[in-house]
Amino acid sequence: MRNNTIYLNGEFLPLAEARVSVLDRGFIFGDGVYEVIPCYGRQPFRLTEHLQRLQHSLDAIKLANPLNATGWKELLLQLMERCDADDQSLYLQITRGTASRDHGFPANTPPTVFAMSNPLKAPAPALLERGASAITLDDIRWRYCHIKAISLLPNVLLRQQALEADADEAILLQDGEATEGAASNLFIVKEGTLITPPKDNRLLPGITRDLVLELASSADIPCLEQSISAAELRDADEIWLTSSTKEILPVTRLDDAATGTGALGPLWRRMHQHYQQYKQHLRNGGETDN
Ligand code: PDD
């Protein structure tokens, strides 16, 4: 397998040879942003949208984009060629570079640009058969959750708390409203309508979230972008979590109570089918928006 070639600051090199300074601001301050881009049959999924979100994250932390869209596409395609798997997860990260430790931005410092690709495993069939479990937790993160920042310590702590409670994910509550998961976006189904919180600074604008809304609207499933209270979450007929790696994950248990009937929901089954068809279409070279 040739899955250990990575990209670092202009070079493709074996993972074992890649070196970043201990003074890198990513290491010292978590001062950087990232993207995770799935690829199906070596076709990147919604690449344009991922690169747009990357630009928004970079703008929000006042860091210049080291590459234009064509440069990113070429880099990522070259990285994909160096990985043996047909389905891959591309990871890219940009930090504010290496400088003596000082909170203020360093002058004239090139960013650190890192990218890697790993084989992408589809969500485990057993998980999709039984459904996932989630617990609700207070959202202890900061007020810029729309930035895909590498400083993920709160997300790490929240996910770990869920795992230690034998749950698969934490669903986060802010002022009585459910916003998203520790590393996923949130949907509920109530009486046939799909509801997801609107995009704002309390959640990451998920690329999968947007695709789910598009697929639902093409399938004439009523959708609303509206806040979800903790009570509405508990009373939901179905709960789904979405992300580039989880796809659309049905949640059948929340805080030790069954979600709806406790079985996989009928709307989830429909949307799961649509999502798998979309992936297949992409594998066949059918996505037109790259
Ligand atoms: N995380 N919200 C948060 C906090 C996330 O970290 C993620 C994804 C999402 C879903 O976004 P998307 O559909 O674009 O993957 C929502 C990635 C997968 C990660 O950190 O590994």
mmCIF file of C-alpha atoms and ligand atoms in Angstrom:
data_model
loop_
_atom_site.group_PDB
_atom_site.id
_atom_site.type_symbol
_atom_site.label_atom_id
_atom_site.label_comp_id
_atom_site.label_asym_id
_atom_site.label_seq_id
_atom_site.Cartn_x
_atom_site.Cartn_y
_atom_site.Cartn_z
ATOM 1 C CA MET A 1 0.000 0.000 0.000
ATOM 2 C CA ARG A 2 1.269 3.487 -0.781
ATOM 3 C CA ASN A 3 -0.923 5.224 1.758
ATOM 4 C CA ASN A 4 1.880 6.909 3.610
ATOM 5 C CA THR A 5 2.803 9.715 1.194
ATOM 6 C CA ILE A 6 1.810 13.120 2.473
ATOM 7 C CA TYR A 7 2.153 16.695 1.234
ATOM 8 C CA LEU A 8 4.033 19.253 3.318
ATOM 9 C CA ASN A 9 5.001 22.762 2.211
ATOM 10 C CA GLY A 10 5.424 22.060 -1.496
ATOM 11 C CA GLU A 11 6.756 18.502 -1.297
ATOM 12 C CA PHE A 12 5.291 15.010 -1.453
ATOM 13 C CA LEU A 13 7.172 12.818 0.990
ATOM 14 C CA PRO A 14 6.814 9.685 3.129
ATOM 15 C CA LEU A 15 4.851 10.304 6.320
ATOM 16 C CA ALA A 16 7.797 9.071 8.405
ATOM 17 C CA GLU A 17 10.014 11.819 6.939
ATOM 18 C CA ALA A 18 7.577 14.709 7.399
ATOM 19 C CA ARG A 19 8.704 17.210 10.051
ATOM 20 C CA VAL A 20 7.033 20.290 11.488
ATOM 21 C CA SER A 21 8.737 22.562 14.019
ATOM 22 C CA VAL A 22 7.630 22.405 17.645
ATOM 23 C CA LEU A 23 7.213 26.179 17.310
ATOM 24 C CA ASP A 24 4.588 25.750 14.614
ATOM 25 C CA ARG A 25 1.599 27.860 15.673
ATOM 26 C CA GLY A 26 -0.657 24.895 14.993
ATOM 27 C CA PHE A 27 1.215 22.971 17.701
ATOM 28 C CA ILE A 28 1.624 25.892 20.102
ATOM 29 C CA PHE A 29 -1.732 27.698 19.727
ATOM 30 C CA GLY A 30 -3.988 25.486 17.587
ATOM 31 C CA ASP A 31 -3.758 28.464 15.178
ATOM 32 C CA GLY A 32 -4.985 26.981 11.918
ATOM 33 C CA VAL A 33 -7.883 25.589 9.925
ATOM 34 C CA TYR A 34 -8.606 22.312 8.157
ATOM 35 C CA GLU A 35 -10.908 20.421 5.799
ATOM 36 C CA VAL A 36 -11.913 16.775 5.464
ATOM 37 C CA ILE A 37 -12.992 15.875 1.918
ATOM 38 C CA PRO A 38 -14.303 12.412 1.077
ATOM 39 C CA CYS A 39 -13.546 10.916 -2.362
ATOM 40 C CA TYR A 40 -15.572 8.127 -3.930
ATOM 41 C CA GLY A 41 -13.984 6.185 -6.769
ATOM 42 C CA ARG A 42 -11.214 8.830 -6.644
ATOM 43 C CA GLN A 43 -13.729 11.598 -7.318
ATOM 44 C CA PRO A 44 -13.681 14.323 -4.648
ATOM 45 C CA PHE A 45 -17.092 14.958 -3.137
ATOM 46 C CA ARG A 46 -18.297 18.577 -3.433
ATOM 47 C CA LEU A 47 -14.745 19.876 -3.853
ATOM 48 C CA THR A 48 -15.831 23.368 -4.853
ATOM 49 C CA GLU A 49 -17.933 23.680 -1.690
ATOM 50 C CA HIS A 50 -15.124 22.357 0.524
ATOM 51 C CA LEU A 51 -12.663 24.836 -0.989
ATOM 52 C CA GLN A 52 -15.172 27.666 -0.512
ATOM 53 C CA ARG A 53 -15.588 26.748 3.148
ATOM 54 C CA LEU A 54 -11.799 26.603 3.494
ATOM 55 C CA GLN A 55 -11.618 30.145 2.096
ATOM 56 C CA HIS A 56 -14.243 31.317 4.613
ATOM 57 C CA SER A 57 -12.317 29.706 7.491
ATOM 58 C CA LEU A 58 -9.046 31.308 6.317
ATOM 59 C CA ASP A 59 -10.729 34.715 5.928
ATOM 60 C CA ALA A 60 -12.199 34.402 9.422
ATOM 61 C CA ILE A 61 -8.760 33.813 10.986
ATOM 62 C CA LYS A 62 -7.098 36.407 8.695
ATOM 63 C CA LEU A 63 -4.743 33.974 7.012
ATOM 64 C CA ALA A 64 -4.028 34.244 3.274
ATOM 65 C CA ASN A 65 -4.922 31.207 1.183
ATOM 66 C CA PRO A 66 -1.594 29.676 0.091
ATOM 67 C CA LEU A 67 -3.148 28.245 -3.104
ATOM 68 C CA ASN A 68 -5.935 29.102 -5.508
ATOM 69 C CA ALA A 69 -8.704 26.612 -6.308
ATOM 70 C CA THR A 70 -6.777 25.163 -9.265
ATOM 71 C CA GLY A 71 -3.659 24.761 -7.116
ATOM 72 C CA TRP A 72 -5.657 22.935 -4.430
ATOM 73 C CA LYS A 73 -7.328 20.675 -6.987
ATOM 74 C CA GLU A 74 -3.975 19.711 -8.518
ATOM 75 C CA LEU A 75 -2.387 19.080 -5.129
ATOM 76 C CA LEU A 76 -5.298 16.946 -3.926
ATOM 77 C CA LEU A 77 -5.456 14.951 -7.170
ATOM 78 C CA GLN A 78 -1.732 14.218 -6.917
ATOM 79 C CA LEU A 79 -2.161 13.114 -3.325
ATOM 80 C CA MET A 80 -5.084 10.871 -4.272
ATOM 81 C CA GLU A 81 -2.980 9.211 -6.968
ATOM 82 C CA ARG A 82 -0.454 8.286 -4.290
ATOM 83 C CA CYS A 83 -3.041 6.460 -2.169
ATOM 84 C CA ASP A 84 -4.154 2.964 -3.206
ATOM 85 C CA ALA A 85 -7.773 3.083 -2.044
ATOM 86 C CA ASP A 86 -10.604 4.032 -4.399
ATOM 87 C CA ASP A 87 -12.539 5.708 -1.602
ATOM 88 C CA GLN A 88 -10.367 8.137 0.328
ATOM 89 C CA SER A 89 -10.573 10.797 2.978
ATOM 90 C CA LEU A 90 -8.483 13.841 2.098
ATOM 91 C CA TYR A 91 -7.334 15.948 5.027
ATOM 92 C CA LEU A 92 -5.756 19.354 4.605
ATOM 93 C CA GLN A 93 -4.548 21.784 7.226
ATOM 94 C CA ILE A 94 -3.043 25.253 7.108
ATOM 95 C CA THR A 95 -1.451 26.858 10.150
ATOM 96 C CA ARG A 96 -0.014 30.334 10.642
ATOM 97 C CA GLY A 97 3.481 28.861 10.337
ATOM 98 C CA THR A 98 6.523 28.713 12.604
ATOM 99 C CA ALA A 99 7.592 31.709 14.676
ATOM 100 C CA SER A 100 8.840 32.459 18.197
ATOM 101 C CA ARG A 101 5.987 32.064 20.656
ATOM 102 C CA ASP A 102 3.938 35.253 20.776
ATOM 103 C CA HIS A 103 0.152 35.492 20.643
ATOM 104 C CA GLY A 104 0.101 38.274 18.003
ATOM 105 C CA PHE A 105 0.396 37.267 14.359
ATOM 106 C CA PRO A 106 4.032 36.927 13.223
ATOM 107 C CA ALA A 107 5.181 39.116 10.311
ATOM 108 C CA ASN A 108 6.491 37.615 7.060
ATOM 109 C CA THR A 109 5.918 34.026 8.121
ATOM 110 C CA PRO A 110 4.906 31.457 5.516
ATOM 111 C CA PRO A 111 2.006 29.219 6.553
ATOM 112 C CA THR A 112 2.492 25.510 7.130
ATOM 113 C CA VAL A 113 0.515 23.606 4.503
ATOM 114 C CA PHE A 114 -0.130 19.937 5.158
ATOM 115 C CA ALA A 115 -2.329 17.398 3.369
ATOM 116 C CA MET A 116 -2.765 13.641 3.516
ATOM 117 C CA SER A 117 -5.153 11.051 2.150
ATOM 118 C CA ASN A 118 -6.273 7.873 3.867
ATOM 119 C CA PRO A 119 -8.569 5.044 2.830
ATOM 120 C CA LEU A 120 -12.170 5.958 3.647
ATOM 121 C CA LYS A 121 -14.315 3.343 5.317
ATOM 122 C CA ALA A 122 -18.078 3.601 4.887
ATOM 123 C CA PRO A 123 -20.031 3.671 8.183
ATOM 124 C CA ALA A 124 -20.177 0.138 9.650
ATOM 125 C CA PRO A 125 -23.260 -1.762 8.399
ATOM 126 C CA ALA A 126 -23.926 -2.967 11.979
ATOM 127 C CA LEU A 127 -24.155 0.659 13.143
ATOM 128 C CA LEU A 128 -26.580 1.469 10.337
ATOM 129 C CA GLU A 129 -28.697 -1.548 11.268
ATOM 130 C CA ARG A 130 -28.998 -0.788 14.960
ATOM 131 C CA GLY A 131 -28.750 3.002 14.727
ATOM 132 C CA ALA A 132 -26.444 5.175 16.787
ATOM 133 C CA SER A 133 -26.875 6.433 20.324
ATOM 134 C CA ALA A 134 -26.253 10.001 21.411
ATOM 135 C CA ILE A 135 -26.203 11.960 24.639
ATOM 136 C CA THR A 136 -26.940 15.651 25.013
ATOM 137 C CA LEU A 137 -24.191 17.803 26.505
ATOM 138 C CA ASP A 138 -23.748 21.480 27.208
ATOM 139 C CA ASP A 139 -21.888 23.079 24.270
ATOM 140 C CA ILE A 140 -18.674 24.226 25.948
ATOM 141 C CA ARG A 141 -17.109 25.499 22.693
ATOM 142 C CA TRP A 142 -16.339 29.062 21.649
ATOM 143 C CA ARG A 143 -18.488 31.546 19.693
ATOM 144 C CA TYR A 144 -16.912 30.929 16.253
ATOM 145 C CA CYS A 145 -18.084 27.384 15.623
ATOM 146 C CA HIS A 146 -18.619 28.230 11.914
ATOM 147 C CA ILE A 147 -14.818 28.246 11.462
ATOM 148 C CA LYS A 148 -13.317 24.831 10.770
ATOM 149 C CA ALA A 149 -10.513 25.459 13.253
ATOM 150 C CA ILE A 150 -7.938 22.849 14.248
ATOM 151 C CA SER A 151 -8.310 23.867 17.920
ATOM 152 C CA LEU A 152 -10.690 21.004 18.662
ATOM 153 C CA LEU A 153 -10.068 20.374 22.361
ATOM 154 C CA PRO A 154 -13.716 21.014 23.400
ATOM 155 C CA ASN A 155 -14.942 18.738 20.578
ATOM 156 C CA VAL A 156 -12.467 16.073 21.676
ATOM 157 C CA LEU A 157 -13.636 16.296 25.307
ATOM 158 C CA LEU A 158 -17.303 16.193 24.300
ATOM 159 C CA ARG A 159 -16.861 13.183 21.999
ATOM 160 C CA GLN A 160 -14.848 11.377 24.674
ATOM 161 C CA GLN A 161 -17.562 12.049 27.263
ATOM 162 C CA ALA A 162 -20.082 10.489 24.862
ATOM 163 C CA LEU A 163 -17.855 7.461 24.278
ATOM 164 C CA GLU A 164 -17.378 6.971 28.013
ATOM 165 C CA ALA A 165 -21.176 7.000 28.381
ATOM 166 C CA ASP A 166 -21.334 4.225 25.716
ATOM 167 C CA ALA A 167 -22.806 6.650 23.188
ATOM 168 C CA ASP A 168 -21.584 7.284 19.655
ATOM 169 C CA GLU A 169 -21.880 11.069 19.604
ATOM 170 C CA ALA A 170 -22.666 14.085 21.767
ATOM 171 C CA ILE A 171 -25.461 16.404 20.627
ATOM 172 C CA LEU A 172 -24.693 19.891 21.874
ATOM 173 C CA LEU A 173 -27.107 22.257 23.617
ATOM 174 C CA GLN A 174 -26.733 26.034 23.748
ATOM 175 C CA ASP A 175 -29.360 28.090 25.613
ATOM 176 C CA GLY A 176 -31.861 25.258 25.389
ATOM 177 C CA GLU A 177 -31.322 24.684 21.652
ATOM 178 C CA ALA A 178 -29.651 21.715 19.996
ATOM 179 C CA THR A 179 -27.086 22.971 17.492
ATOM 180 C CA GLU A 180 -24.968 20.101 16.157
ATOM 181 C CA GLY A 181 -22.883 17.093 17.194
ATOM 182 C CA ALA A 182 -19.283 17.167 18.460
ATOM 183 C CA ALA A 183 -18.194 16.437 14.863
ATOM 184 C CA SER A 184 -21.453 16.305 12.890
ATOM 185 C CA ASN A 185 -24.546 18.310 11.949
ATOM 186 C CA LEU A 186 -28.003 17.617 13.308
ATOM 187 C CA PHE A 187 -31.344 16.881 11.638
ATOM 188 C CA ILE A 188 -34.653 15.829 13.141
ATOM 189 C CA VAL A 189 -37.813 14.562 11.490
ATOM 190 C CA LYS A 190 -41.172 15.644 12.897
ATOM 191 C CA GLU A 191 -44.401 14.562 11.230
ATOM 192 C CA GLY A 192 -42.689 14.050 7.884
ATOM 193 C CA THR A 193 -40.772 17.359 7.886
ATOM 194 C CA LEU A 194 -36.991 17.443 7.998
ATOM 195 C CA ILE A 195 -35.625 20.142 10.301
ATOM 196 C CA THR A 196 -32.045 21.333 10.788
ATOM 197 C CA PRO A 197 -30.780 24.417 12.642
ATOM 198 C CA PRO A 198 -29.976 27.411 10.401
ATOM 199 C CA LYS A 199 -26.340 28.214 9.675
ATOM 200 C CA ASP A 200 -24.873 30.658 12.150
ATOM 201 C CA ASN A 201 -21.787 30.983 14.352
ATOM 202 C CA ARG A 202 -23.008 28.172 16.634
ATOM 203 C CA LEU A 203 -22.374 25.395 14.126
ATOM 204 C CA LEU A 204 -20.125 24.326 11.305
ATOM 205 C CA PRO A 205 -21.776 24.795 7.897
ATOM 206 C CA GLY A 206 -21.509 21.134 6.936
ATOM 207 C CA ILE A 207 -21.071 20.185 3.304
ATOM 208 C CA THR A 208 -23.010 16.963 3.930
ATOM 209 C CA ARG A 209 -25.777 18.988 5.630
ATOM 210 C CA ASP A 210 -26.224 21.104 2.507
ATOM 211 C CA LEU A 211 -26.286 18.057 0.246
ATOM 212 C CA VAL A 212 -28.911 16.385 2.455
ATOM 213 C CA LEU A 213 -31.101 19.498 2.146
ATOM 214 C CA GLU A 214 -30.637 19.478 -1.644
ATOM 215 C CA LEU A 215 -31.405 15.772 -1.949
ATOM 216 C CA ALA A 216 -34.453 16.120 0.311
ATOM 217 C CA SER A 217 -35.814 19.010 -1.688
ATOM 218 C CA SER A 218 -35.334 17.100 -4.984
ATOM 219 C CA ALA A 219 -37.247 14.219 -3.399
ATOM 220 C CA ASP A 220 -40.074 16.598 -2.370
ATOM 221 C CA ILE A 221 -39.423 16.016 1.316
ATOM 222 C CA PRO A 222 -40.479 19.143 3.229
ATOM 223 C CA CYS A 223 -37.441 20.811 4.874
ATOM 224 C CA LEU A 224 -37.113 23.616 7.380
ATOM 225 C CA GLU A 225 -33.980 25.422 8.580
ATOM 226 C CA GLN A 226 -35.150 26.325 12.035
ATOM 227 C CA SER A 227 -33.909 26.080 15.614
ATOM 228 C CA ILE A 228 -34.509 22.824 17.487
ATOM 229 C CA SER A 229 -35.243 23.047 21.202
ATOM 230 C CA ALA A 230 -34.065 20.355 23.608
ATOM 231 C CA ALA A 231 -37.736 19.325 24.033
ATOM 232 C CA GLU A 232 -38.227 19.083 20.230
ATOM 233 C CA LEU A 233 -35.104 16.954 20.010
ATOM 234 C CA ARG A 234 -36.467 14.555 22.627
ATOM 235 C CA ASP A 235 -39.886 14.424 20.891
ATOM 236 C CA ALA A 236 -38.465 13.932 17.387
ATOM 237 C CA ASP A 237 -39.700 11.015 15.273
ATOM 238 C CA GLU A 238 -36.173 10.604 13.875
ATOM 239 C CA ILE A 239 -32.761 12.118 14.611
ATOM 240 C CA TRP A 240 -29.895 12.062 12.100
ATOM 241 C CA LEU A 241 -26.283 13.187 12.330
ATOM 242 C CA THR A 242 -24.397 14.063 9.144
ATOM 243 C CA SER A 243 -20.742 14.445 8.257
ATOM 244 C CA SER A 244 -18.262 13.663 5.505
ATOM 245 C CA THR A 245 -17.254 10.453 7.280
ATOM 246 C CA LYS A 246 -20.558 9.480 8.984
ATOM 247 C CA GLU A 247 -22.711 10.237 5.910
ATOM 248 C CA ILE A 248 -26.272 10.207 7.330
ATOM 249 C CA LEU A 249 -26.266 8.394 10.650
ATOM 250 C CA PRO A 250 -29.624 7.549 12.242
ATOM 251 C CA VAL A 251 -29.787 8.048 16.022
ATOM 252 C CA THR A 252 -32.159 5.580 17.621
ATOM 253 C CA ARG A 253 -31.350 6.320 21.288
ATOM 254 C CA LEU A 254 -30.948 9.696 22.944
ATOM 255 C CA ASP A 255 -29.969 9.985 26.615
ATOM 256 C CA ASP A 256 -31.135 6.402 27.208
ATOM 257 C CA ALA A 257 -34.593 6.890 25.729
ATOM 258 C CA ALA A 258 -35.705 5.578 22.335
ATOM 259 C CA THR A 259 -35.937 8.107 19.509
ATOM 260 C CA GLY A 260 -39.440 7.806 18.007
ATOM 261 C CA THR A 261 -40.232 4.102 17.834
ATOM 262 C CA GLY A 262 -36.584 3.247 18.504
ATOM 263 C CA ALA A 263 -36.312 1.650 15.055
ATOM 264 C CA LEU A 264 -34.652 3.095 11.948
ATOM 265 C CA GLY A 265 -36.942 5.762 10.567
ATOM 266 C CA PRO A 266 -38.690 5.581 7.174
ATOM 267 C CA LEU A 267 -37.386 8.993 6.089
ATOM 268 C CA TRP A 268 -33.834 8.019 7.012
ATOM 269 C CA ARG A 269 -34.176 4.894 4.831
ATOM 270 C CA ARG A 270 -35.243 7.059 1.876
ATOM 271 C CA MET A 271 -32.506 9.620 2.361
ATOM 272 C CA HIS A 272 -29.867 6.943 2.891
ATOM 273 C CA GLN A 273 -30.843 5.506 -0.513
ATOM 274 C CA HIS A 274 -30.604 8.937 -2.165
ATOM 275 C CA TYR A 275 -27.209 9.529 -0.572
ATOM 276 C CA GLN A 276 -25.865 6.147 -1.734
ATOM 277 C CA GLN A 277 -27.137 6.922 -5.254
ATOM 278 C CA TYR A 278 -25.342 10.260 -5.151
ATOM 279 C CA LYS A 279 -22.086 8.529 -4.163
ATOM 280 C CA GLN A 280 -22.552 5.985 -6.947
ATOM 281 C CA HIS A 281 -23.179 8.751 -9.464
ATOM 282 C CA LEU A 282 -19.959 10.411 -8.295
ATOM 283 C CA ARG A 283 -18.016 7.137 -8.593
ATOM 284 C CA ASN A 284 -19.252 6.915 -12.157
ATOM 285 C CA GLY A 285 -17.742 10.344 -12.812
ATOM 286 C CA GLY A 286 -21.114 12.079 -12.681
ATOM 287 C CA GLU A 287 -20.614 15.020 -10.320
ATOM 288 C CA THR A 288 -20.661 18.177 -12.364
ATOM 289 C CA ASP A 289 -19.804 20.784 -9.768
ATOM 290 C CA ASN A 290 -16.061 20.172 -9.424
HETATM 291 N N1 PDD B 1 -16.019 17.063 10.972
HETATM 292 N N2 PDD B 1 -19.858 19.944 12.699
HETATM 293 C C1 PDD B 1 -18.624 19.708 13.189
HETATM 294 C C2 PDD B 1 -18.254 20.313 14.505
HETATM 295 C C3 PDD B 1 -17.713 18.907 12.466
HETATM 296 O O1 PDD B 1 -16.473 18.706 12.954
HETATM 297 C C4 PDD B 1 -18.121 18.336 11.231
HETATM 298 C C5 PDD B 1 -17.211 17.473 10.405
HETATM 299 C C6 PDD B 1 -19.421 18.605 10.759
HETATM 300 C C7 PDD B 1 -19.920 18.081 9.435
HETATM 301 O O2 PDD B 1 -19.332 18.769 8.345
HETATM 302 P P1 PDD B 1 -19.119 18.047 6.918
HETATM 303 O O3 PDD B 1 -20.452 17.534 6.504
HETATM 304 O O4 PDD B 1 -18.648 19.139 6.033
HETATM 305 O O5 PDD B 1 -18.125 16.933 7.129
HETATM 306 C C8 PDD B 1 -20.255 19.419 11.518
HETATM 307 C C9 PDD B 1 -15.026 16.359 10.216
HETATM 308 C C10 PDD B 1 -15.523 15.210 9.410
HETATM 309 C C11 PDD B 1 -13.853 16.012 11.128
HETATM 310 O O6 PDD B 1 -13.512 16.873 11.928
HETATM 311 O O7 PDD B 1 -13.261 14.939 10.992
#
